[in-house]
Amino acid sequence: MPDANSQTEPSDKPAFFVGIGGSGMMPLAMILAARGRSVAGSDRSLDQSRLPAKFDYLRDLGVDLFPQDGSGITSPDQIVVASAAIEAAVPDMVTAERLGCERRTRAEMLAELFNDSTMPIGVAGTSGKSTVTGMIGWILHATNRDPTVMNGAVMKNFATPNAPFASSLVGGGDAFVSEVDESDGSIALFAPRVAVLNNVSLDHKSLEELNQLFGDFIAKAEVAVINLDNPDGAALTRTLSEQRVVGFSINADAEVMATGIEERPFGAAFTLAVRDHDPIPVELQVPGRHNISNALAAIAAAHAAGVALDEAAVAIGGFTGLRRRFELVGETQGVAVLDDFGHNPDKIAATLTTLHAFPGRLLVLFQPHGYGPLKVMRRELVEAFAANLKSGDVLILPDPAYYGGTVEREVTSADIVADLVAKGCDARHIADRTEAAAAIAGLAQGGDRTIVMGARDDTLSQVAGDILAAIAERPGDAGSGAS
């Protein structure tokens, strides 16, 4: 893995993104296009006519789109940026190889921009990265710091009818805020001035590998903002001098703490307690104790970047959340339908815990984000669901997200369901996702909360909308409508 400091100045060559519709690729392409760079791309979802609104938006930004057949790569002067999901046999990659085009990974291109900024703020951890990135970005924007923000999710604060896919923000200020990815090891490319470490927990890699990657990341920073409620994160604080660490917690003694916590169905309130500072009341428009923890991280990081604590605490009250992060799709017939990105054990546990803070049965559709993650996280996923589903709750698993290529299917959704049934959970395997969604809608009754969970597949949001529509249109429910 190249050292972060070895990155060169970003090139002005035309950039061609293979897999431009991906959650990590699209915002990076949007940043480059907004900065005046010539950007083009292809995507298999475009070829399959999936999510046309996303690609229409890219075209509106001046991005040229091509079939993924090699036709968009015409010159050795193009830099070809490929997502991790792209195989070498894809025609675009074959053409790039034949023409001798310069190649970059998404992370290499992003790291160039990030490391070249005056105030790079990197957000790491196996859960909560996108939310904390969005929170920091909103605080800096609301306090007139004019940041650039690179996120893996749409930030609702910046989304408008004319900019519905606002997963990035381009500003003229010093700050460049970005989540950084540990799953492929590319976190090693990034050199932050302010580093945030939300947590260390099992996801794509072993805990030993994760601790090494996160430890190296925070060691580069002038200030490391670390979650002391996470045992591995707390242990990593001991690798740095005390002067470089800002610890935050909702359970333990820390420099930045939340006290007087009040949970609400779709929000929260707490008192921000910071050493040598008067207590500050904070109101959040996003729910759950995990989001209170995320807010502490964001406030501490913004403060490390020069924002006064009082300003940051007021500003975060305006943060409205991210798409697919505990997002209320609508309510009908007394049933609330939510859409959530939860896909690893920690995220799943946080979402279910937040929901169970208030009464109502849960009907959960969880689509695993691949066969590989199922194999790695089988025991932990089962434990997360078994510990957080209550009597009466129903969990339905369709088959994992799959987009072709060679993949071993050693562990399947059916295996996870069998493990959960053995633990006494009402878990069901319905292979086809459309049929699984129909089953959820058919079970829903007044007072229930239905939630669609999973990552990687952007069409999960459509599934949540379909469930809401199906509940509203059931025989006997005519005329009720969905809010």
Tab-separated table of C-alpha atoms in Angstrom:
chain	number	residue	atom	x	y	z
A	1	MET	CA	0.000	0.000	0.000
A	2	PRO	CA	1.530	3.368	-0.944
A	3	ASP	CA	2.314	5.790	1.822
A	4	ALA	CA	-0.109	8.703	2.053
A	5	ASN	CA	2.691	11.228	1.794
A	6	SER	CA	3.809	9.774	-1.542
A	7	GLN	CA	0.682	11.070	-3.295
A	8	THR	CA	1.310	13.619	-6.035
A	9	GLU	CA	-0.654	16.719	-6.855
A	10	PRO	CA	-4.040	15.890	-8.397
A	11	SER	CA	-3.768	15.708	-12.184
A	12	ASP	CA	-5.939	17.793	-14.519
A	13	LYS	CA	-6.297	14.916	-16.981
A	14	PRO	CA	-9.820	13.873	-17.944
A	15	ALA	CA	-11.143	11.273	-15.505
A	16	PHE	CA	-13.241	8.270	-16.505
A	17	PHE	CA	-15.049	6.489	-13.657
A	18	VAL	CA	-15.831	2.814	-14.173
A	19	GLY	CA	-18.725	2.176	-11.795
A	20	ILE	CA	-19.549	5.870	-11.485
A	21	GLY	CA	-22.891	5.223	-9.791
A	22	GLY	CA	-21.340	3.586	-6.731
A	23	SER	CA	-21.839	5.193	-3.321
A	24	GLY	CA	-18.135	6.013	-3.067
A	25	MET	CA	-17.551	6.801	-6.727
A	26	MET	CA	-20.422	9.183	-7.451
A	27	PRO	CA	-19.594	11.864	-4.832
A	28	LEU	CA	-15.931	11.843	-5.863
A	29	ALA	CA	-16.905	12.308	-9.505
A	30	MET	CA	-19.241	15.119	-8.433
A	31	ILE	CA	-16.435	16.902	-6.567
A	32	LEU	CA	-14.099	16.694	-9.555
A	33	ALA	CA	-16.810	17.887	-11.939
A	34	ALA	CA	-17.694	20.805	-9.655
A	35	ARG	CA	-14.032	21.802	-9.612
A	36	GLY	CA	-14.009	22.038	-13.382
A	37	ARG	CA	-12.455	18.681	-14.216
A	38	SER	CA	-13.600	16.788	-17.322
A	39	VAL	CA	-15.431	13.734	-15.955
A	40	ALA	CA	-17.082	10.805	-17.711
A	41	GLY	CA	-18.057	7.318	-16.658
A	42	SER	CA	-19.932	4.074	-17.059
A	43	ASP	CA	-21.914	1.816	-14.767
A	44	ARG	CA	-23.525	-1.597	-15.074
A	45	SER	CA	-26.639	-0.220	-13.359
A	46	LEU	CA	-26.892	2.329	-16.179
A	47	ASP	CA	-26.688	-0.487	-18.724
A	48	GLN	CA	-29.409	-2.356	-16.826
A	49	SER	CA	-31.632	0.773	-16.678
A	50	ARG	CA	-31.563	0.719	-12.879
A	51	LEU	CA	-31.914	3.992	-10.920
A	52	PRO	CA	-32.182	6.245	-13.990
A	53	ALA	CA	-32.676	9.384	-11.871
A	54	LYS	CA	-29.149	9.039	-10.481
A	55	PHE	CA	-27.602	9.007	-13.940
A	56	ASP	CA	-29.812	11.825	-15.187
A	57	TYR	CA	-28.468	13.895	-12.311
A	58	LEU	CA	-24.869	13.137	-13.289
A	59	ARG	CA	-25.617	14.190	-16.857
A	60	ASP	CA	-27.078	17.445	-15.534
A	61	LEU	CA	-23.741	18.076	-13.812
A	62	GLY	CA	-21.973	17.797	-17.148
A	63	VAL	CA	-20.767	14.219	-16.734
A	64	ASP	CA	-20.716	12.196	-19.960
A	65	LEU	CA	-22.019	8.655	-19.539
A	66	PHE	CA	-21.278	5.632	-21.695
A	67	PRO	CA	-22.187	1.953	-21.809
A	68	GLN	CA	-19.707	-0.226	-19.946
A	69	ASP	CA	-18.416	-1.599	-23.245
A	70	GLY	CA	-15.146	0.280	-23.620
A	71	SER	CA	-16.592	2.966	-25.891
A	72	GLY	CA	-16.026	5.796	-23.408
A	73	ILE	CA	-12.289	5.196	-23.081
A	74	THR	CA	-10.689	6.605	-26.216
A	75	SER	CA	-7.372	8.200	-25.252
A	76	PRO	CA	-4.282	7.325	-23.220
A	77	ASP	CA	-4.613	10.816	-21.700
A	78	GLN	CA	-7.622	9.697	-19.662
A	79	ILE	CA	-7.175	8.631	-16.044
A	80	VAL	CA	-9.335	5.579	-15.447
A	81	VAL	CA	-10.769	5.333	-11.932
A	82	ALA	CA	-12.254	1.941	-11.099
A	83	SER	CA	-14.372	0.876	-8.149
A	84	ALA	CA	-13.487	-2.233	-6.175
A	85	ALA	CA	-16.398	-4.124	-7.736
A	86	ILE	CA	-14.956	-3.877	-11.261
A	87	GLU	CA	-13.269	-6.990	-12.628
A	88	ALA	CA	-10.277	-6.844	-15.006
A	89	ALA	CA	-12.359	-8.516	-17.727
A	90	VAL	CA	-14.861	-5.630	-17.922
A	91	PRO	CA	-14.520	-4.115	-21.430
A	92	ASP	CA	-13.693	-0.659	-20.042
A	93	MET	CA	-10.730	-2.099	-18.152
A	94	VAL	CA	-9.591	-4.107	-21.173
A	95	THR	CA	-9.661	-0.958	-23.295
A	96	ALA	CA	-7.830	1.068	-20.648
A	97	GLU	CA	-5.111	-1.578	-20.536
A	98	ARG	CA	-4.800	-1.643	-24.329
A	99	LEU	CA	-4.502	2.161	-24.571
A	100	GLY	CA	-2.101	2.397	-21.636
A	101	CYS	CA	-4.331	4.727	-19.618
A	102	GLU	CA	-3.182	5.806	-16.188
A	103	ARG	CA	-5.129	3.861	-13.562
A	104	ARG	CA	-6.332	5.009	-10.141
A	105	THR	CA	-8.456	3.430	-7.511
A	106	ARG	CA	-11.244	5.518	-6.029
A	107	ALA	CA	-9.280	5.776	-2.785
A	108	GLU	CA	-6.093	6.944	-4.502
A	109	MET	CA	-7.941	9.721	-6.310
A	110	LEU	CA	-9.765	10.777	-3.150
A	111	ALA	CA	-6.590	10.681	-1.044
A	112	GLU	CA	-4.872	13.076	-3.455
A	113	LEU	CA	-7.608	15.654	-2.973
A	114	PHE	CA	-7.849	15.043	0.775
A	115	ASN	CA	-4.122	15.207	1.527
A	116	ASP	CA	-3.710	18.295	-0.635
A	117	SER	CA	-6.231	20.267	1.444
A	118	THR	CA	-5.272	22.645	4.250
A	119	MET	CA	-7.546	21.086	6.890
A	120	PRO	CA	-8.143	17.393	6.064
A	121	ILE	CA	-10.613	15.843	8.528
A	122	GLY	CA	-10.870	12.071	8.213
A	123	VAL	CA	-13.645	9.991	9.768
A	124	ALA	CA	-12.886	6.327	10.417
A	125	GLY	CA	-14.508	3.390	12.177
A	126	THR	CA	-16.553	0.351	11.310
A	127	SER	CA	-19.862	2.123	12.064
A	128	GLY	CA	-21.155	5.675	11.897
A	129	LYS	CA	-18.622	7.123	9.443
A	130	SER	CA	-21.143	8.597	7.035
A	131	THR	CA	-23.270	10.124	9.781
A	132	VAL	CA	-20.322	11.753	11.563
A	133	THR	CA	-18.966	13.005	8.232
A	134	GLY	CA	-22.345	14.556	7.472
A	135	MET	CA	-22.568	16.075	10.945
A	136	ILE	CA	-19.109	17.645	10.722
A	137	GLY	CA	-19.838	18.903	7.225
A	138	TRP	CA	-23.091	20.488	8.380
A	139	ILE	CA	-21.482	22.148	11.414
A	140	LEU	CA	-18.722	23.631	9.235
A	141	HIS	CA	-21.253	24.755	6.620
A	142	ALA	CA	-23.625	26.250	9.193
A	143	THR	CA	-20.765	28.163	10.811
A	144	ASN	CA	-19.663	29.588	7.435
A	145	ARG	CA	-16.473	27.540	7.004
A	146	ASP	CA	-17.500	26.588	3.431
A	147	PRO	CA	-16.170	23.000	3.573
A	148	THR	CA	-15.768	20.342	0.926
A	149	VAL	CA	-17.424	17.112	2.066
A	150	MET	CA	-17.071	13.626	0.613
A	151	ASN	CA	-19.670	11.214	1.926
A	152	GLY	CA	-20.921	7.757	1.054
A	153	ALA	CA	-24.537	8.730	1.666
A	154	VAL	CA	-26.883	11.508	0.608
A	155	MET	CA	-26.840	14.322	3.173
A	156	LYS	CA	-30.426	15.473	3.541
A	157	ASN	CA	-29.358	18.965	4.619
A	158	PHE	CA	-27.841	19.570	1.196
A	159	ALA	CA	-30.361	17.664	-0.923
A	160	THR	CA	-32.807	19.743	-2.974
A	161	PRO	CA	-35.206	18.943	-5.832
A	162	ASN	CA	-32.436	20.078	-8.199
A	163	ALA	CA	-29.698	18.217	-6.294
A	164	PRO	CA	-31.305	15.011	-5.006
A	165	PHE	CA	-28.069	13.024	-4.754
A	166	ALA	CA	-26.137	15.338	-2.438
A	167	SER	CA	-23.506	12.891	-1.198
A	168	SER	CA	-20.832	15.535	-1.682
A	169	LEU	CA	-20.426	19.251	-1.122
A	170	VAL	CA	-17.855	21.458	-2.805
A	171	GLY	CA	-16.725	24.547	-0.919
A	172	GLY	CA	-13.935	27.075	-1.073
A	173	GLY	CA	-12.839	26.824	2.556
A	174	ASP	CA	-9.841	25.075	4.082
A	175	ALA	CA	-11.657	21.984	5.346
A	176	PHE	CA	-11.998	18.739	3.397
A	177	VAL	CA	-14.135	16.293	5.376
A	178	SER	CA	-14.224	12.682	4.253
A	179	GLU	CA	-15.049	9.257	5.551
A	180	VAL	CA	-12.174	6.826	5.001
A	181	ASP	CA	-12.543	3.139	4.276
A	182	GLU	CA	-10.812	0.395	6.201
A	183	SER	CA	-12.413	-2.506	4.343
A	184	ASP	CA	-9.856	-2.511	1.514
A	185	GLY	CA	-6.945	-1.109	3.520
A	186	SER	CA	-7.054	2.183	1.620
A	187	ILE	CA	-7.291	4.110	4.902
A	188	ALA	CA	-3.485	3.899	4.825
A	189	LEU	CA	-3.431	6.465	1.999
A	190	PHE	CA	-4.953	9.259	4.070
A	191	ALA	CA	-3.041	11.785	6.183
A	192	PRO	CA	-5.545	13.708	8.348
A	193	ARG	CA	-4.900	16.734	10.537
A	194	VAL	CA	-8.001	15.794	12.538
A	195	ALA	CA	-8.842	12.093	12.747
A	196	VAL	CA	-12.074	10.668	14.143
A	197	LEU	CA	-12.276	7.044	15.281
A	198	ASN	CA	-15.865	6.079	16.021
A	199	ASN	CA	-15.333	2.452	16.891
A	200	VAL	CA	-13.485	-0.734	16.040
A	201	SER	CA	-15.653	-3.787	15.509
A	202	LEU	CA	-15.836	-6.793	13.241
A	203	ASP	CA	-16.909	-6.055	9.679
A	204	HIS	CA	-14.714	-6.842	6.673
A	205	LYS	CA	-11.457	-7.663	8.474
A	206	SER	CA	-10.214	-9.258	11.695
A	207	LEU	CA	-9.983	-7.089	14.793
A	208	GLU	CA	-6.190	-7.443	14.718
A	209	GLU	CA	-6.039	-6.028	11.187
A	210	LEU	CA	-8.512	-3.279	12.021
A	211	ASN	CA	-6.623	-2.139	15.092
A	212	GLN	CA	-3.428	-1.905	13.052
A	213	LEU	CA	-5.096	0.123	10.298
A	214	PHE	CA	-6.926	2.466	12.672
A	215	GLY	CA	-3.881	2.847	14.898
A	216	ASP	CA	-1.732	3.892	11.951
A	217	PHE	CA	-4.430	6.318	10.819
A	218	ILE	CA	-4.813	8.201	14.093
A	219	ALA	CA	-1.020	8.291	14.522
A	220	LYS	CA	-0.784	10.659	11.528
A	221	ALA	CA	-3.187	13.235	12.985
A	222	GLU	CA	-2.472	16.362	14.988
A	223	VAL	CA	-5.673	15.637	16.948
A	224	ALA	CA	-7.403	12.257	17.259
A	225	VAL	CA	-11.048	12.243	18.381
A	226	ILE	CA	-11.728	8.769	19.804
A	227	ASN	CA	-14.769	6.971	21.209
A	228	LEU	CA	-13.830	5.801	24.713
A	229	ASP	CA	-17.008	3.695	24.936
A	230	ASN	CA	-15.470	1.337	22.388
A	231	PRO	CA	-12.904	-0.965	24.081
A	232	ASP	CA	-10.574	-1.212	21.093
A	233	GLY	CA	-10.796	2.523	20.429
A	234	ALA	CA	-10.064	3.273	24.080
A	235	ALA	CA	-7.042	0.969	23.927
A	236	LEU	CA	-5.709	2.784	20.877
A	237	THR	CA	-5.684	6.088	22.770
A	238	ARG	CA	-2.757	4.704	24.729
A	239	THR	CA	-0.657	4.634	21.563
A	240	LEU	CA	-0.745	8.456	21.355
A	241	SER	CA	0.388	11.239	23.657
A	242	GLU	CA	-2.388	12.584	25.874
A	243	GLN	CA	-2.129	16.028	24.267
A	244	ARG	CA	-3.154	14.648	20.851
A	245	VAL	CA	-6.258	12.763	22.022
A	246	VAL	CA	-9.776	14.063	22.596
A	247	GLY	CA	-11.865	11.282	24.090
A	248	PHE	CA	-15.655	11.288	23.964
A	249	SER	CA	-18.181	9.105	25.751
A	250	ILE	CA	-21.781	8.677	26.802
A	251	ASN	CA	-20.907	6.108	29.478
A	252	ALA	CA	-17.439	6.865	30.849
A	253	ASP	CA	-15.429	9.801	32.113
A	254	ALA	CA	-14.066	11.684	29.108
A	255	GLU	CA	-13.069	15.132	27.952
A	256	VAL	CA	-16.291	15.366	25.906
A	257	MET	CA	-19.416	13.757	27.385
A	258	ALA	CA	-23.194	13.607	27.041
A	259	THR	CA	-25.231	13.823	30.234
A	260	GLY	CA	-28.964	14.114	30.896
A	261	ILE	CA	-29.792	12.068	27.795
A	262	GLU	CA	-33.411	12.158	26.606
A	263	GLU	CA	-34.317	9.735	23.824
A	264	ARG	CA	-37.200	10.484	21.465
A	265	PRO	CA	-38.751	8.461	18.616
A	266	PHE	CA	-37.100	10.598	15.940
A	267	GLY	CA	-34.643	12.740	17.849
A	268	ALA	CA	-32.767	13.195	21.126
A	269	ALA	CA	-31.575	15.786	23.604
A	270	PHE	CA	-28.606	15.891	25.971
A	271	THR	CA	-26.253	18.198	27.795
A	272	LEU	CA	-22.790	18.575	26.323
A	273	ALA	CA	-20.261	18.392	29.149
A	274	VAL	CA	-16.738	19.444	28.193
A	275	ARG	CA	-13.923	19.879	30.673
A	276	ASP	CA	-13.276	23.512	31.578
A	277	HIS	CA	-16.439	24.676	29.805
A	278	ASP	CA	-19.970	25.417	30.963
A	279	PRO	CA	-22.579	22.733	30.118
A	280	ILE	CA	-24.327	23.265	26.766
A	281	PRO	CA	-27.823	21.937	25.892
A	282	VAL	CA	-27.981	20.057	22.573
A	283	GLU	CA	-31.032	19.054	20.532
A	284	LEU	CA	-30.759	16.433	17.768
A	285	GLN	CA	-33.110	15.656	14.896
A	286	VAL	CA	-31.734	12.104	14.618
A	287	PRO	CA	-32.588	9.402	17.194
A	288	GLY	CA	-30.689	6.873	19.242
A	289	ARG	CA	-27.816	6.772	21.697
A	290	HIS	CA	-25.479	5.892	18.833
A	291	ASN	CA	-26.328	9.221	17.208
A	292	ILE	CA	-25.660	11.045	20.469
A	293	SER	CA	-22.229	9.424	20.366
A	294	ASN	CA	-21.869	10.453	16.721
A	295	ALA	CA	-22.785	14.019	17.673
A	296	LEU	CA	-20.075	14.116	20.346
A	297	ALA	CA	-17.538	12.981	17.750
A	298	ALA	CA	-18.658	15.619	15.267
A	299	ILE	CA	-18.686	18.461	17.795
A	300	ALA	CA	-15.227	17.494	19.065
A	301	ALA	CA	-13.830	17.249	15.531
A	302	ALA	CA	-15.308	20.586	14.472
A	303	HIS	CA	-13.892	22.166	17.622
A	304	ALA	CA	-10.460	20.718	16.831
A	305	ALA	CA	-10.786	22.358	13.398
A	306	GLY	CA	-11.437	25.764	14.973
A	307	VAL	CA	-15.194	25.977	15.607
A	308	ALA	CA	-16.253	27.236	19.047
A	309	LEU	CA	-18.043	24.613	21.133
A	310	ASP	CA	-21.153	26.781	21.579
A	311	GLU	CA	-21.375	27.336	17.810
A	312	ALA	CA	-20.933	23.630	17.077
A	313	ALA	CA	-23.542	22.606	19.646
A	314	VAL	CA	-26.146	24.961	18.169
A	315	ALA	CA	-25.317	24.043	14.584
A	316	ILE	CA	-25.657	20.291	15.032
A	317	GLY	CA	-29.271	20.810	16.042
A	318	GLY	CA	-29.929	21.644	12.396
A	319	PHE	CA	-28.532	18.352	11.092
A	320	THR	CA	-31.422	16.423	9.529
A	321	GLY	CA	-29.646	13.156	8.841
A	322	LEU	CA	-28.681	10.985	5.914
A	323	ARG	CA	-30.720	9.022	3.442
A	324	ARG	CA	-31.039	5.381	4.482
A	325	ARG	CA	-29.908	6.063	8.062
A	326	PHE	CA	-33.012	5.373	10.153
A	327	GLU	CA	-34.985	7.250	7.526
A	328	LEU	CA	-38.744	7.383	7.951
A	329	VAL	CA	-40.157	6.571	4.522
A	330	GLY	CA	-43.740	7.147	5.640
A	331	GLU	CA	-46.630	5.993	7.790
A	332	THR	CA	-49.934	4.447	6.794
A	333	GLN	CA	-52.603	2.495	8.643
A	334	GLY	CA	-50.678	3.023	11.879
A	335	VAL	CA	-47.570	1.335	10.427
A	336	ALA	CA	-44.263	3.204	10.169
A	337	VAL	CA	-41.888	2.140	7.363
A	338	LEU	CA	-38.185	2.905	7.767
A	339	ASP	CA	-35.147	2.504	5.537
A	340	ASP	CA	-31.746	1.853	7.114
A	341	PHE	CA	-28.177	1.139	6.030
A	342	GLY	CA	-27.596	-1.306	8.912
A	343	HIS	CA	-25.564	-4.233	7.599
A	344	ASN	CA	-22.905	-5.147	10.149
A	345	PRO	CA	-23.524	-6.333	13.725
A	346	ASP	CA	-22.926	-2.967	15.406
A	347	LYS	CA	-25.144	-1.026	12.986
A	348	ILE	CA	-27.915	-3.616	13.241
A	349	ALA	CA	-27.785	-3.620	17.045
A	350	ALA	CA	-27.848	0.198	17.192
A	351	THR	CA	-30.882	0.434	14.911
A	352	LEU	CA	-32.875	-2.282	16.676
A	353	THR	CA	-32.008	-0.848	20.103
A	354	THR	CA	-33.210	2.592	18.983
A	355	LEU	CA	-36.483	1.125	17.697
A	356	HIS	CA	-37.077	-0.924	20.847
A	357	ALA	CA	-36.718	2.161	23.040
A	358	PHE	CA	-40.376	2.694	22.126
A	359	PRO	CA	-43.323	0.269	21.908
A	360	GLY	CA	-44.323	-1.626	18.789
A	361	ARG	CA	-43.516	-4.868	17.015
A	362	LEU	CA	-40.655	-4.900	14.484
A	363	LEU	CA	-40.940	-6.429	11.028
A	364	VAL	CA	-37.437	-6.487	9.547
A	365	LEU	CA	-36.319	-7.203	5.987
A	366	PHE	CA	-32.532	-7.616	5.991
A	367	GLN	CA	-30.678	-8.152	2.720
A	368	PRO	CA	-27.042	-9.201	3.364
A	369	HIS	CA	-24.555	-7.180	1.314
A	370	GLY	CA	-22.737	-10.188	-0.107
A	371	TYR	CA	-21.826	-13.810	0.499
A	372	GLY	CA	-18.332	-12.935	1.709
A	373	PRO	CA	-19.543	-10.740	4.589
A	374	LEU	CA	-22.012	-13.483	5.597
A	375	LYS	CA	-19.151	-15.918	5.957
A	376	VAL	CA	-16.980	-13.488	7.941
A	377	MET	CA	-19.731	-12.208	10.225
A	378	ARG	CA	-22.041	-15.220	10.541
A	379	ARG	CA	-21.749	-15.688	14.297
A	380	GLU	CA	-21.769	-11.966	15.082
A	381	LEU	CA	-24.760	-11.254	12.819
A	382	VAL	CA	-26.739	-14.034	14.446
A	383	GLU	CA	-25.838	-12.729	17.897
A	384	ALA	CA	-26.809	-9.152	16.954
A	385	PHE	CA	-30.260	-10.192	15.769
A	386	ALA	CA	-30.858	-12.758	18.514
A	387	ALA	CA	-29.958	-10.235	21.232
A	388	ASN	CA	-32.052	-7.402	19.797
A	389	LEU	CA	-35.188	-9.040	18.390
A	390	LYS	CA	-37.993	-9.402	20.920
A	391	SER	CA	-40.927	-11.759	21.166
A	392	GLY	CA	-43.333	-11.040	18.308
A	393	ASP	CA	-40.706	-9.473	16.038
A	394	VAL	CA	-40.280	-11.037	12.600
A	395	LEU	CA	-37.080	-11.075	10.530
A	396	ILE	CA	-37.105	-12.011	6.843
A	397	LEU	CA	-33.897	-12.513	4.851
A	398	PRO	CA	-33.847	-12.645	1.048
A	399	ASP	CA	-30.714	-13.853	-0.699
A	400	PRO	CA	-27.641	-11.556	-0.513
A	401	ALA	CA	-26.962	-8.736	-2.950
A	402	TYR	CA	-25.136	-10.211	-5.942
A	403	TYR	CA	-24.034	-8.533	-9.174
A	404	GLY	CA	-22.222	-11.306	-10.993
A	405	GLY	CA	-18.673	-12.588	-10.963
A	406	THR	CA	-17.134	-15.500	-9.146
A	407	VAL	CA	-18.124	-15.779	-5.518
A	408	GLU	CA	-18.126	-18.621	-3.007
A	409	ARG	CA	-21.479	-19.234	-1.384
A	410	GLU	CA	-20.339	-21.098	1.699
A	411	VAL	CA	-22.776	-19.242	3.963
A	412	THR	CA	-26.219	-18.208	2.731
A	413	SER	CA	-29.215	-16.334	4.056
A	414	ALA	CA	-30.833	-19.690	4.751
A	415	ASP	CA	-27.927	-20.579	7.063
A	416	ILE	CA	-28.363	-17.363	9.053
A	417	VAL	CA	-32.086	-18.016	9.372
A	418	ALA	CA	-31.472	-21.584	10.554
A	419	ASP	CA	-29.078	-20.303	13.229
A	420	LEU	CA	-31.642	-17.752	14.415
A	421	VAL	CA	-34.515	-20.232	14.465
A	422	ALA	CA	-32.354	-22.480	16.643
A	423	LYS	CA	-32.108	-19.542	19.075
A	424	GLY	CA	-35.896	-19.149	19.178
A	425	CYS	CA	-36.235	-16.178	16.806
A	426	ASP	CA	-39.023	-15.823	14.268
A	427	ALA	CA	-36.713	-15.664	11.257
A	428	ARG	CA	-37.670	-16.651	7.730
A	429	HIS	CA	-35.786	-17.115	4.470
A	430	ILE	CA	-37.615	-15.910	1.359
A	431	ALA	CA	-35.039	-16.001	-1.429
A	432	ASP	CA	-36.704	-13.507	-3.769
A	433	ARG	CA	-36.551	-9.968	-2.402
A	434	THR	CA	-39.816	-8.867	-3.998
A	435	GLU	CA	-41.603	-11.797	-2.373
A	436	ALA	CA	-39.891	-11.022	0.946
A	437	ALA	CA	-41.130	-7.421	0.779
A	438	ALA	CA	-44.654	-8.600	-0.020
A	439	ALA	CA	-44.542	-10.885	2.997
A	440	ILE	CA	-43.489	-8.020	5.272
A	441	ALA	CA	-46.317	-5.841	3.946
A	442	GLY	CA	-48.802	-8.657	4.444
A	443	LEU	CA	-47.800	-9.102	8.088
A	444	ALA	CA	-47.926	-5.406	9.025
A	445	GLN	CA	-50.618	-4.261	11.462
A	446	GLY	CA	-51.327	-0.987	13.229
A	447	GLY	CA	-48.602	-0.160	15.745
A	448	ASP	CA	-45.903	-2.115	13.888
A	449	ARG	CA	-42.629	-0.642	12.640
A	450	THR	CA	-41.318	-2.195	9.422
A	451	ILE	CA	-37.714	-1.605	8.472
A	452	VAL	CA	-35.647	-2.442	5.424
A	453	MET	CA	-31.964	-2.964	6.262
A	454	GLY	CA	-28.897	-3.603	4.137
A	455	ALA	CA	-26.053	-2.031	2.194
A	456	ARG	CA	-24.529	-1.976	-1.276
A	457	ASP	CA	-27.838	-2.099	-3.184
A	458	ASP	CA	-29.291	1.375	-3.759
A	459	THR	CA	-32.633	-0.096	-4.804
A	460	LEU	CA	-33.375	-1.099	-1.203
A	461	SER	CA	-34.946	2.333	-0.790
A	462	GLN	CA	-37.376	1.443	-3.545
A	463	VAL	CA	-38.203	-1.757	-1.656
A	464	ALA	CA	-39.092	0.287	1.431
A	465	GLY	CA	-41.311	2.526	-0.698
A	466	ASP	CA	-42.965	-0.522	-2.238
A	467	ILE	CA	-43.733	-1.914	1.225
A	468	LEU	CA	-45.322	1.387	2.264
A	469	ALA	CA	-47.421	1.480	-0.901
A	470	ALA	CA	-48.473	-2.152	-0.500
A	471	ILE	CA	-49.657	-1.568	3.069
A	472	ALA	CA	-51.599	1.533	2.001
A	473	GLU	CA	-53.255	-0.292	-0.877
A	474	ARG	CA	-54.253	-3.523	0.874
A	475	PRO	CA	-57.907	-4.540	0.518
A	476	GLY	CA	-59.875	-2.754	3.189
A	477	ASP	CA	-57.319	0.073	3.453
A	478	ALA	CA	-58.486	1.967	0.363
A	479	GLY	CA	-58.481	5.706	0.686
A	480	SER	CA	-56.122	5.822	3.642
A	481	GLY	CA	-53.055	6.822	1.633
A	482	ALA	CA	-49.468	7.049	2.775
A	483	SER	CA	-48.048	10.125	4.358
